[in-house]
Amino acid sequence: MAVLTPEELSDRLVAALDTERLIGLVQQVCRIPSVLGEEGELAEFLAGTMRESGFEATALQPVLPDRPNALGELSFGPGKRIVLTGHLDTKPVSHGWSATAPYSGDLIDGNVYGHGIMDMKAALVCQIVAMEALRGSGLDLAGTVAMAAVADHMGDQLGSIAYFDRYPADMAILGELSDNEIFLGHRGRYYFDITVLGTSAHTCHKHRAVNANALAAHAILELDASAYTPDLDGWVRDLFGDETFMVPGRVYGGLPPGGPSMIPDECVIRVDCRPQPGVSTEQVRAEIDRCLERARERDPRFRAEVTLADVKDGYLAGPDEAVVTHSRDAVRAVRKSRGSARDAEPALQAASWLGDTASFGAKVPTVIFGPGGEPVYCADEHLPVADIIEAAQVYATFAAIALAK
């Protein structure tokens, strides 16, 4: 049997993809709240959808109480194992909705509206319907396509950790919002806690105290002024830019309202650092130490302790890896098949936000591809129907290219 080209595979899959079902399911998931900590109902809906569709190995994988992953697979015999994945959880609803209600799922002027539709409820549905199109296409394939809708992305990424610790994969697509372009990876996230130390006293004895909050202000100003530019490979710099972003994002100092009168002897600054892939915690710590030394120059009484509180690594796929090549072939083929007005040759890009690939990318070659782009989590969040359809067609074509005999 002749091997089909990516364009021929895409033509078959575009014809097999049920766009009416796709948009209807996207509207349904937009009506199910799944704010971080409340993913259970959406997980049950997606697992039930896959089960009713005839998927194999459908399950609610335990992660946290009432917060499971939703899993399903389609097997086409021995071969590679491809995973389509994304997260269930969203942030809380933003204020200011006016076009419709946040959980309406309304279709207005060719766009579906819903809180979290871009990050990333639509992509989850696109992955399921893409798998259905793959099964219905009649293509000669070998291997397995699995879908993992995971909990706790915006927490500690425990859903992704649980899934990829248990299930193998040869390659994956993470459906984070990339405006239907190919993202090779994302920055990491390091949290450092800086505990600034002072000397406590009653407010009436102000001059006997050293106010830790006042000392912390010096550190906050220096940290906020940081513009750290580590040495990077040229292609990494081209993707991510020169600067490692570092922000004193949260400050905890003094006793809570309603407590006794006391000048604080401790103030904690949580520094949120977003390094490019390849920038180590030691490099970032050295920049923090430089900023704290500048704070000490402002006030010699400045003292602080620094703790590395959390590490989420950046991720970056090589541009010549098979998962990237298959993705580019899929996007190119779909856009040619659909006669898309968008550039048929996808550019390789990267994200500044953190993806679940921080927890599984070291195990599984992955690209990031999904509908929607910045800004996200704003009032009247919506996606064009055309972008939702294109994403599903790309997922299906990618899997077909990867599993074609």
Short mmCIF file of C-alpha atoms in Angstrom, two decimals:
data_model
loop_
_atom_site.label_atom_id
_atom_site.label_comp_id
_atom_site.label_asym_id
_atom_site.label_seq_id
_atom_site.Cartn_x
_atom_site.Cartn_y
_atom_site.Cartn_z
CA MET A 1 0.00 0.00 0.00
CA ALA A 2 1.40 3.42 -0.99
CA VAL A 3 2.48 5.71 1.83
CA LEU A 4 0.24 8.76 2.00
CA THR A 5 1.72 12.25 2.11
CA PRO A 6 0.90 14.57 5.04
CA GLU A 7 -1.45 16.46 2.71
CA GLU A 8 -3.28 13.26 1.76
CA LEU A 9 -3.54 12.24 5.42
CA SER A 10 -4.87 15.67 6.29
CA ASP A 11 -7.47 15.55 3.52
CA ARG A 12 -8.80 12.27 4.91
CA LEU A 13 -8.91 13.59 8.45
CA VAL A 14 -10.48 16.93 7.57
CA ALA A 15 -13.26 14.98 5.88
CA ALA A 16 -13.68 12.68 8.90
CA LEU A 17 -13.72 15.37 11.58
CA ASP A 18 -17.20 16.15 12.92
CA THR A 19 -17.07 19.93 13.30
CA GLU A 20 -20.64 20.20 14.60
CA ARG A 21 -19.85 17.76 17.42
CA LEU A 22 -16.57 19.59 18.07
CA ILE A 23 -18.17 23.00 18.58
CA GLY A 24 -21.08 21.55 20.56
CA LEU A 25 -18.71 19.83 23.00
CA VAL A 26 -16.61 22.99 23.36
CA GLN A 27 -19.77 24.86 24.33
CA GLN A 28 -20.61 22.16 26.86
CA VAL A 29 -17.23 22.20 28.60
CA CYS A 30 -17.40 26.00 28.82
CA ARG A 31 -20.49 25.53 31.00
CA ILE A 32 -18.62 23.39 33.56
CA PRO A 33 -16.63 25.41 36.13
CA SER A 34 -13.20 23.91 36.83
CA VAL A 35 -11.30 26.50 38.84
CA LEU A 36 -8.15 25.06 40.44
CA GLY A 37 -9.31 22.68 43.16
CA GLU A 38 -12.66 22.01 41.48
CA GLU A 39 -11.64 19.94 38.44
CA GLY A 40 -13.71 16.86 39.30
CA GLU A 41 -16.90 17.61 37.36
CA LEU A 42 -15.05 18.44 34.15
CA ALA A 43 -12.86 15.33 34.51
CA GLU A 44 -15.98 13.17 34.87
CA PHE A 45 -17.58 14.79 31.83
CA LEU A 46 -14.54 14.22 29.61
CA ALA A 47 -14.00 10.66 30.81
CA GLY A 48 -17.69 9.96 30.18
CA THR A 49 -17.48 11.49 26.71
CA MET A 50 -14.55 9.26 25.81
CA ARG A 51 -16.23 6.19 27.28
CA GLU A 52 -19.46 6.82 25.38
CA SER A 53 -17.44 7.32 22.19
CA GLY A 54 -15.91 3.87 22.55
CA PHE A 55 -12.42 4.85 23.67
CA GLU A 56 -10.32 2.20 25.38
CA ALA A 57 -8.75 2.42 28.84
CA THR A 58 -11.06 5.24 29.89
CA ALA A 59 -10.48 6.09 33.53
CA LEU A 60 -10.49 8.72 36.22
CA GLN A 61 -6.92 8.49 37.48
CA PRO A 62 -6.70 9.56 41.14
CA VAL A 63 -4.51 12.60 41.76
CA LEU A 64 -6.01 14.58 44.66
CA PRO A 65 -9.35 14.11 46.47
CA ASP A 66 -12.17 14.72 43.95
CA ARG A 67 -9.59 16.02 41.45
CA PRO A 68 -8.72 13.14 39.08
CA ASN A 69 -7.20 13.04 35.61
CA ALA A 70 -9.50 12.00 32.74
CA LEU A 71 -7.93 9.36 30.48
CA GLY A 72 -8.77 7.54 27.27
CA GLU A 73 -6.96 5.76 24.43
CA LEU A 74 -7.37 4.45 20.90
CA SER A 75 -5.18 1.56 19.81
CA PHE A 76 -4.26 0.79 16.22
CA GLY A 77 -2.02 -2.16 17.06
CA PRO A 78 1.66 -2.33 18.04
CA GLY A 79 3.67 0.82 17.50
CA LYS A 80 4.48 4.18 18.98
CA ARG A 81 2.50 5.73 21.78
CA ILE A 82 1.40 9.33 21.19
CA VAL A 83 -0.13 11.43 23.99
CA LEU A 84 -2.37 14.45 23.56
CA THR A 85 -2.61 16.28 26.86
CA GLY A 86 -3.75 19.42 28.61
CA HIS A 87 -4.99 20.68 31.94
CA LEU A 88 -8.48 20.81 33.40
CA ASP A 89 -8.04 23.63 35.90
CA THR A 90 -8.59 27.33 35.31
CA LYS A 91 -8.05 30.51 37.26
CA PRO A 92 -11.01 32.29 38.87
CA VAL A 93 -13.41 34.28 36.71
CA SER A 94 -12.33 37.80 35.77
CA HIS A 95 -14.58 40.79 36.40
CA GLY A 96 -16.11 42.79 33.57
CA TRP A 97 -17.93 40.26 31.40
CA SER A 98 -20.47 42.04 29.18
CA ALA A 99 -20.95 40.12 25.94
CA THR A 100 -22.40 37.12 27.81
CA ALA A 101 -21.96 35.18 31.07
CA PRO A 102 -18.59 33.53 31.86
CA TYR A 103 -20.01 29.99 31.80
CA SER A 104 -22.48 30.44 28.94
CA GLY A 105 -20.60 28.74 26.13
CA ASP A 106 -22.52 31.05 23.80
CA LEU A 107 -21.79 31.15 20.08
CA ILE A 108 -21.71 34.81 19.00
CA ASP A 109 -20.60 36.01 15.55
CA GLY A 110 -18.51 32.93 14.86
CA ASN A 111 -16.88 32.83 18.31
CA VAL A 112 -17.47 30.59 21.31
CA TYR A 113 -17.39 32.48 24.62
CA GLY A 114 -16.42 30.93 27.93
CA HIS A 115 -14.15 31.40 30.91
CA GLY A 116 -11.04 29.25 30.39
CA ILE A 117 -11.85 28.37 26.79
CA MET A 118 -8.32 29.35 25.73
CA ASP A 119 -6.56 27.89 28.76
CA MET A 120 -7.48 25.30 27.84
CA LYS A 121 -10.95 23.81 27.64
CA ALA A 122 -11.26 24.04 23.86
CA ALA A 123 -7.99 22.19 23.30
CA LEU A 124 -9.14 19.26 25.46
CA VAL A 125 -12.22 18.81 23.31
CA CYS A 126 -10.16 19.27 20.13
CA GLN A 127 -7.95 16.38 21.21
CA ILE A 128 -10.88 14.03 21.84
CA VAL A 129 -12.63 14.85 18.56
CA ALA A 130 -9.32 14.61 16.70
CA MET A 131 -8.93 11.06 18.00
CA GLU A 132 -12.46 10.25 16.84
CA ALA A 133 -11.59 11.56 13.37
CA LEU A 134 -8.46 9.44 13.36
CA ARG A 135 -10.52 6.34 14.14
CA GLY A 136 -13.18 7.22 11.58
CA SER A 137 -10.77 8.00 8.77
CA GLY A 138 -9.96 4.38 7.96
CA LEU A 139 -6.24 5.20 7.70
CA ASP A 140 -3.74 2.38 8.03
CA LEU A 141 -2.03 3.18 11.32
CA ALA A 142 0.13 1.39 13.88
CA GLY A 143 0.35 2.44 17.51
CA THR A 144 -1.71 4.13 20.21
CA VAL A 145 -3.05 7.63 20.70
CA ALA A 146 -3.82 8.52 24.31
CA MET A 147 -5.56 11.53 25.79
CA ALA A 148 -4.74 12.79 29.29
CA ALA A 149 -6.72 15.71 30.71
CA VAL A 150 -4.82 16.49 33.91
CA ALA A 151 -5.59 18.25 37.18
CA ASP A 152 -3.53 20.69 39.25
CA HIS A 153 -1.57 22.45 36.51
CA MET A 154 -1.84 25.74 38.37
CA GLY A 155 -0.89 24.04 41.62
CA ASP A 156 2.09 21.69 41.70
CA GLN A 157 1.40 19.96 38.35
CA LEU A 158 0.56 16.77 40.23
CA GLY A 159 -1.79 15.57 37.49
CA SER A 160 0.91 15.53 34.82
CA ILE A 161 3.39 14.00 37.23
CA ALA A 162 0.95 11.20 38.11
CA TYR A 163 0.14 10.46 34.47
CA PHE A 164 3.63 10.44 32.99
CA ASP A 165 5.06 8.56 35.97
CA ARG A 166 2.67 5.71 35.15
CA TYR A 167 2.19 5.79 31.38
CA PRO A 168 4.94 5.73 28.74
CA ALA A 169 4.97 7.99 25.68
CA ASP A 170 7.15 8.36 22.62
CA MET A 171 6.03 11.93 21.97
CA ALA A 172 3.30 14.34 23.01
CA ILE A 173 1.45 17.51 22.19
CA LEU A 174 0.53 19.85 25.04
CA GLY A 175 -2.52 21.86 24.07
CA GLU A 176 -1.60 25.13 25.77
CA LEU A 177 -2.61 28.28 23.94
CA SER A 178 -0.10 29.06 21.18
CA ASP A 179 -2.40 30.81 18.71
CA ASN A 180 -2.21 27.61 16.64
CA GLU A 181 1.52 28.04 16.13
CA ILE A 182 4.25 25.64 17.26
CA PHE A 183 5.93 26.45 20.55
CA LEU A 184 9.14 24.56 21.23
CA GLY A 185 9.00 25.25 24.94
CA HIS A 186 8.67 27.75 27.74
CA ARG A 187 10.54 29.47 30.53
CA GLY A 188 10.95 27.90 33.93
CA ARG A 189 9.85 29.24 37.31
CA TYR A 190 12.02 29.53 40.40
CA TYR A 191 10.59 30.83 43.68
CA PHE A 192 13.05 32.30 46.18
CA ASP A 193 11.93 33.44 49.64
CA ILE A 194 13.97 36.27 51.12
CA THR A 195 13.46 36.69 54.87
CA VAL A 196 14.54 40.18 55.87
CA LEU A 197 15.47 40.41 59.55
CA GLY A 198 14.97 43.39 61.85
CA THR A 199 14.49 44.00 65.57
CA SER A 200 11.02 44.06 67.07
CA ALA A 201 9.63 46.51 69.61
CA HIS A 202 6.36 48.08 70.66
CA THR A 203 5.28 50.92 68.42
CA CYS A 204 5.78 53.32 71.32
CA HIS A 205 9.44 52.29 71.34
CA LYS A 206 9.98 52.94 67.64
CA HIS A 207 13.59 54.07 67.99
CA ARG A 208 14.62 50.82 69.69
CA ALA A 209 13.39 48.76 66.73
CA VAL A 210 14.66 48.00 63.26
CA ASN A 211 11.58 47.71 61.07
CA ALA A 212 11.97 44.66 58.81
CA ASN A 213 9.34 46.04 56.45
CA ALA A 214 11.35 49.21 55.91
CA LEU A 215 14.51 47.22 55.26
CA ALA A 216 12.62 44.96 52.85
CA ALA A 217 11.63 48.00 50.81
CA HIS A 218 15.27 48.47 49.83
CA ALA A 219 15.46 44.88 48.60
CA ILE A 220 12.17 45.17 46.74
CA LEU A 221 13.40 48.20 44.81
CA GLU A 222 16.68 46.52 43.87
CA LEU A 223 15.04 43.25 42.89
CA ASP A 224 12.45 45.05 40.78
CA ALA A 225 15.21 46.96 38.99
CA SER A 226 17.05 43.75 38.08
CA ALA A 227 17.57 43.16 34.37
CA TYR A 228 19.65 39.99 34.46
CA THR A 229 20.93 38.82 31.07
CA PRO A 230 22.67 35.44 31.34
CA ASP A 231 24.85 33.92 28.65
CA LEU A 232 22.64 31.92 26.28
CA ASP A 233 22.99 30.06 23.02
CA GLY A 234 22.00 32.32 20.16
CA TRP A 235 18.94 30.33 19.13
CA VAL A 236 17.67 30.24 22.73
CA ARG A 237 18.09 34.02 22.98
CA ASP A 238 16.24 34.46 19.69
CA LEU A 239 13.28 32.48 21.07
CA PHE A 240 13.08 33.91 24.57
CA GLY A 241 14.88 37.24 24.60
CA ASP A 242 17.86 38.37 26.65
CA GLU A 243 16.42 38.91 30.11
CA THR A 244 15.64 36.46 32.88
CA PHE A 245 12.56 38.03 34.44
CA MET A 246 12.67 38.47 38.20
CA VAL A 247 9.87 40.09 40.22
CA PRO A 248 9.32 40.55 43.98
CA GLY A 249 5.74 39.41 43.63
CA ARG A 250 4.50 38.88 47.20
CA VAL A 251 5.45 40.48 50.50
CA TYR A 252 4.54 39.21 53.97
CA GLY A 253 5.50 41.46 56.89
CA GLY A 254 4.20 42.32 60.30
CA LEU A 255 1.32 40.96 62.33
CA PRO A 256 -2.16 40.66 60.78
CA PRO A 257 -4.79 43.36 61.33
CA GLY A 258 -6.42 43.11 64.73
CA GLY A 259 -3.28 41.86 66.43
CA PRO A 260 -1.08 43.59 69.03
CA SER A 261 1.01 46.68 68.32
CA MET A 262 4.47 45.52 67.30
CA ILE A 263 7.14 46.69 64.91
CA PRO A 264 7.95 43.63 62.75
CA ASP A 265 11.29 41.89 63.00
CA GLU A 266 10.67 39.76 59.91
CA CYS A 267 9.43 40.40 56.37
CA VAL A 268 9.36 37.72 53.67
CA ILE A 269 9.65 38.57 49.98
CA ARG A 270 8.62 35.89 47.50
CA VAL A 271 10.69 36.46 44.35
CA ASP A 272 9.18 35.00 41.17
CA CYS A 273 11.92 34.24 38.64
CA ARG A 274 11.23 33.17 35.05
CA PRO A 275 14.50 31.87 33.57
CA GLN A 276 15.10 30.79 30.01
CA PRO A 277 15.85 27.07 29.55
CA GLY A 278 19.42 26.38 30.59
CA VAL A 279 19.63 29.12 33.25
CA SER A 280 20.38 27.48 36.59
CA THR A 281 19.10 28.25 40.07
CA GLU A 282 22.71 29.10 41.01
CA GLN A 283 22.86 31.79 38.33
CA VAL A 284 19.60 33.34 39.49
CA ARG A 285 20.64 33.13 43.14
CA ALA A 286 23.83 35.03 42.29
CA GLU A 287 21.73 37.84 40.78
CA ILE A 288 19.52 37.90 43.88
CA ASP A 289 22.61 38.14 46.07
CA ARG A 290 23.84 41.08 43.98
CA CYS A 291 20.51 42.86 44.52
CA LEU A 292 20.62 42.19 48.26
CA GLU A 293 24.14 43.58 48.47
CA ARG A 294 22.84 46.76 46.85
CA ALA A 295 20.11 46.85 49.49
CA ARG A 296 22.79 46.55 52.17
CA GLU A 297 24.59 49.52 50.63
CA ARG A 298 21.35 51.49 51.02
CA ASP A 299 21.10 50.58 54.72
CA PRO A 300 23.97 48.80 56.54
CA ARG A 301 21.45 47.31 59.00
CA PHE A 302 20.04 45.15 56.18
CA ARG A 303 20.19 41.40 56.93
CA ALA A 304 18.44 38.61 55.07
CA GLU A 305 18.24 34.85 54.63
CA VAL A 306 17.48 33.34 51.22
CA THR A 307 15.66 30.04 50.59
CA LEU A 308 14.94 28.33 47.30
CA ALA A 309 11.23 27.55 47.77
CA ASP A 310 10.22 25.87 44.50
CA VAL A 311 11.70 24.87 41.15
CA LYS A 312 9.85 24.28 37.90
CA ASP A 313 12.23 23.76 35.02
CA GLY A 314 11.95 25.38 31.65
CA TYR A 315 11.45 23.18 28.61
CA LEU A 316 12.81 23.34 25.07
CA ALA A 317 12.51 20.81 22.24
CA GLY A 318 15.18 20.73 19.59
CA PRO A 319 13.97 22.12 16.24
CA ASP A 320 15.04 18.95 14.43
CA GLU A 321 13.33 16.45 16.77
CA ALA A 322 10.71 14.16 15.22
CA VAL A 323 7.91 15.65 17.32
CA VAL A 324 8.69 19.08 15.88
CA THR A 325 9.03 17.81 12.32
CA HIS A 326 5.69 15.98 12.54
CA SER A 327 4.02 19.07 13.99
CA ARG A 328 5.30 21.32 11.23
CA ASP A 329 4.19 18.82 8.60
CA ALA A 330 0.75 18.64 10.21
CA VAL A 331 0.22 22.40 10.40
CA ARG A 332 1.46 22.86 6.84
CA ALA A 333 -0.79 20.09 5.51
CA VAL A 334 -3.91 21.30 7.33
CA ARG A 335 -3.51 24.86 6.14
CA LYS A 336 -3.00 23.75 2.56
CA SER A 337 -5.98 21.39 2.78
CA ARG A 338 -8.24 24.10 4.21
CA GLY A 339 -6.93 26.85 1.97
CA SER A 340 -6.11 28.84 5.11
CA ALA A 341 -5.23 32.50 4.82
CA ARG A 342 -2.59 32.00 7.52
CA ASP A 343 1.03 31.37 6.63
CA ALA A 344 1.23 27.69 5.72
CA GLU A 345 4.81 27.49 6.99
CA PRO A 346 4.58 27.62 10.79
CA ALA A 347 7.21 29.57 12.66
CA LEU A 348 8.88 27.98 15.67
CA GLN A 349 8.22 30.04 18.79
CA ALA A 350 8.35 29.78 22.59
CA ALA A 351 6.31 30.89 25.58
CA SER A 352 7.12 32.96 28.65
CA TRP A 353 4.48 31.22 30.79
CA LEU A 354 4.95 27.84 32.50
CA GLY A 355 3.55 24.62 31.01
CA ASP A 356 3.14 21.11 32.41
CA THR A 357 6.18 20.17 30.34
CA ALA A 358 8.11 21.54 33.31
CA SER A 359 7.18 18.24 34.98
CA PHE A 360 7.23 15.75 32.09
CA GLY A 361 9.16 17.31 29.20
CA ALA A 362 12.44 15.72 30.28
CA LYS A 363 10.82 12.31 29.76
CA VAL A 364 8.77 12.87 26.60
CA PRO A 365 9.64 14.93 23.50
CA THR A 366 6.78 17.43 23.31
CA VAL A 367 5.58 20.43 21.36
CA ILE A 368 3.05 22.98 22.54
CA PHE A 369 0.16 23.72 20.19
CA GLY A 370 -3.31 25.01 20.91
CA PRO A 371 -5.95 27.57 19.99
CA GLY A 372 -5.98 30.98 21.66
CA GLY A 373 -3.37 33.57 22.52
CA GLU A 374 -2.58 36.48 24.78
CA PRO A 375 -4.27 38.12 26.58
CA VAL A 376 -5.92 35.29 28.47
CA TYR A 377 -8.13 35.25 31.58
CA CYS A 378 -9.80 38.49 30.77
CA ALA A 379 -13.45 39.46 30.46
CA ASP A 380 -15.35 38.10 27.42
CA GLU A 381 -12.78 35.36 26.72
CA HIS A 382 -13.60 33.69 23.40
CA LEU A 383 -12.22 31.70 20.48
CA PRO A 384 -13.08 31.80 16.79
CA VAL A 385 -14.75 28.62 15.56
CA ALA A 386 -12.25 28.49 12.70
CA ASP A 387 -9.31 28.32 15.13
CA ILE A 388 -10.95 25.54 17.14
CA ILE A 389 -11.52 23.48 13.99
CA GLU A 390 -7.96 24.04 12.77
CA ALA A 391 -6.51 22.90 16.10
CA ALA A 392 -8.49 19.65 16.03
CA GLN A 393 -7.42 18.98 12.45
CA VAL A 394 -3.76 19.55 13.34
CA TYR A 395 -3.95 17.19 16.34
CA ALA A 396 -5.46 14.48 14.15
CA THR A 397 -2.96 14.99 11.32
CA PHE A 398 -0.01 15.00 13.74
CA ALA A 399 -1.09 11.66 15.19
CA ALA A 400 -1.65 10.19 11.74
CA ILE A 401 1.81 11.26 10.56
CA ALA A 402 3.40 9.81 13.69
CA LEU A 403 1.56 6.48 13.41
CA ALA A 404 1.32 6.02 9.64
CA LYS A 405 2.58 2.67 8.36
#
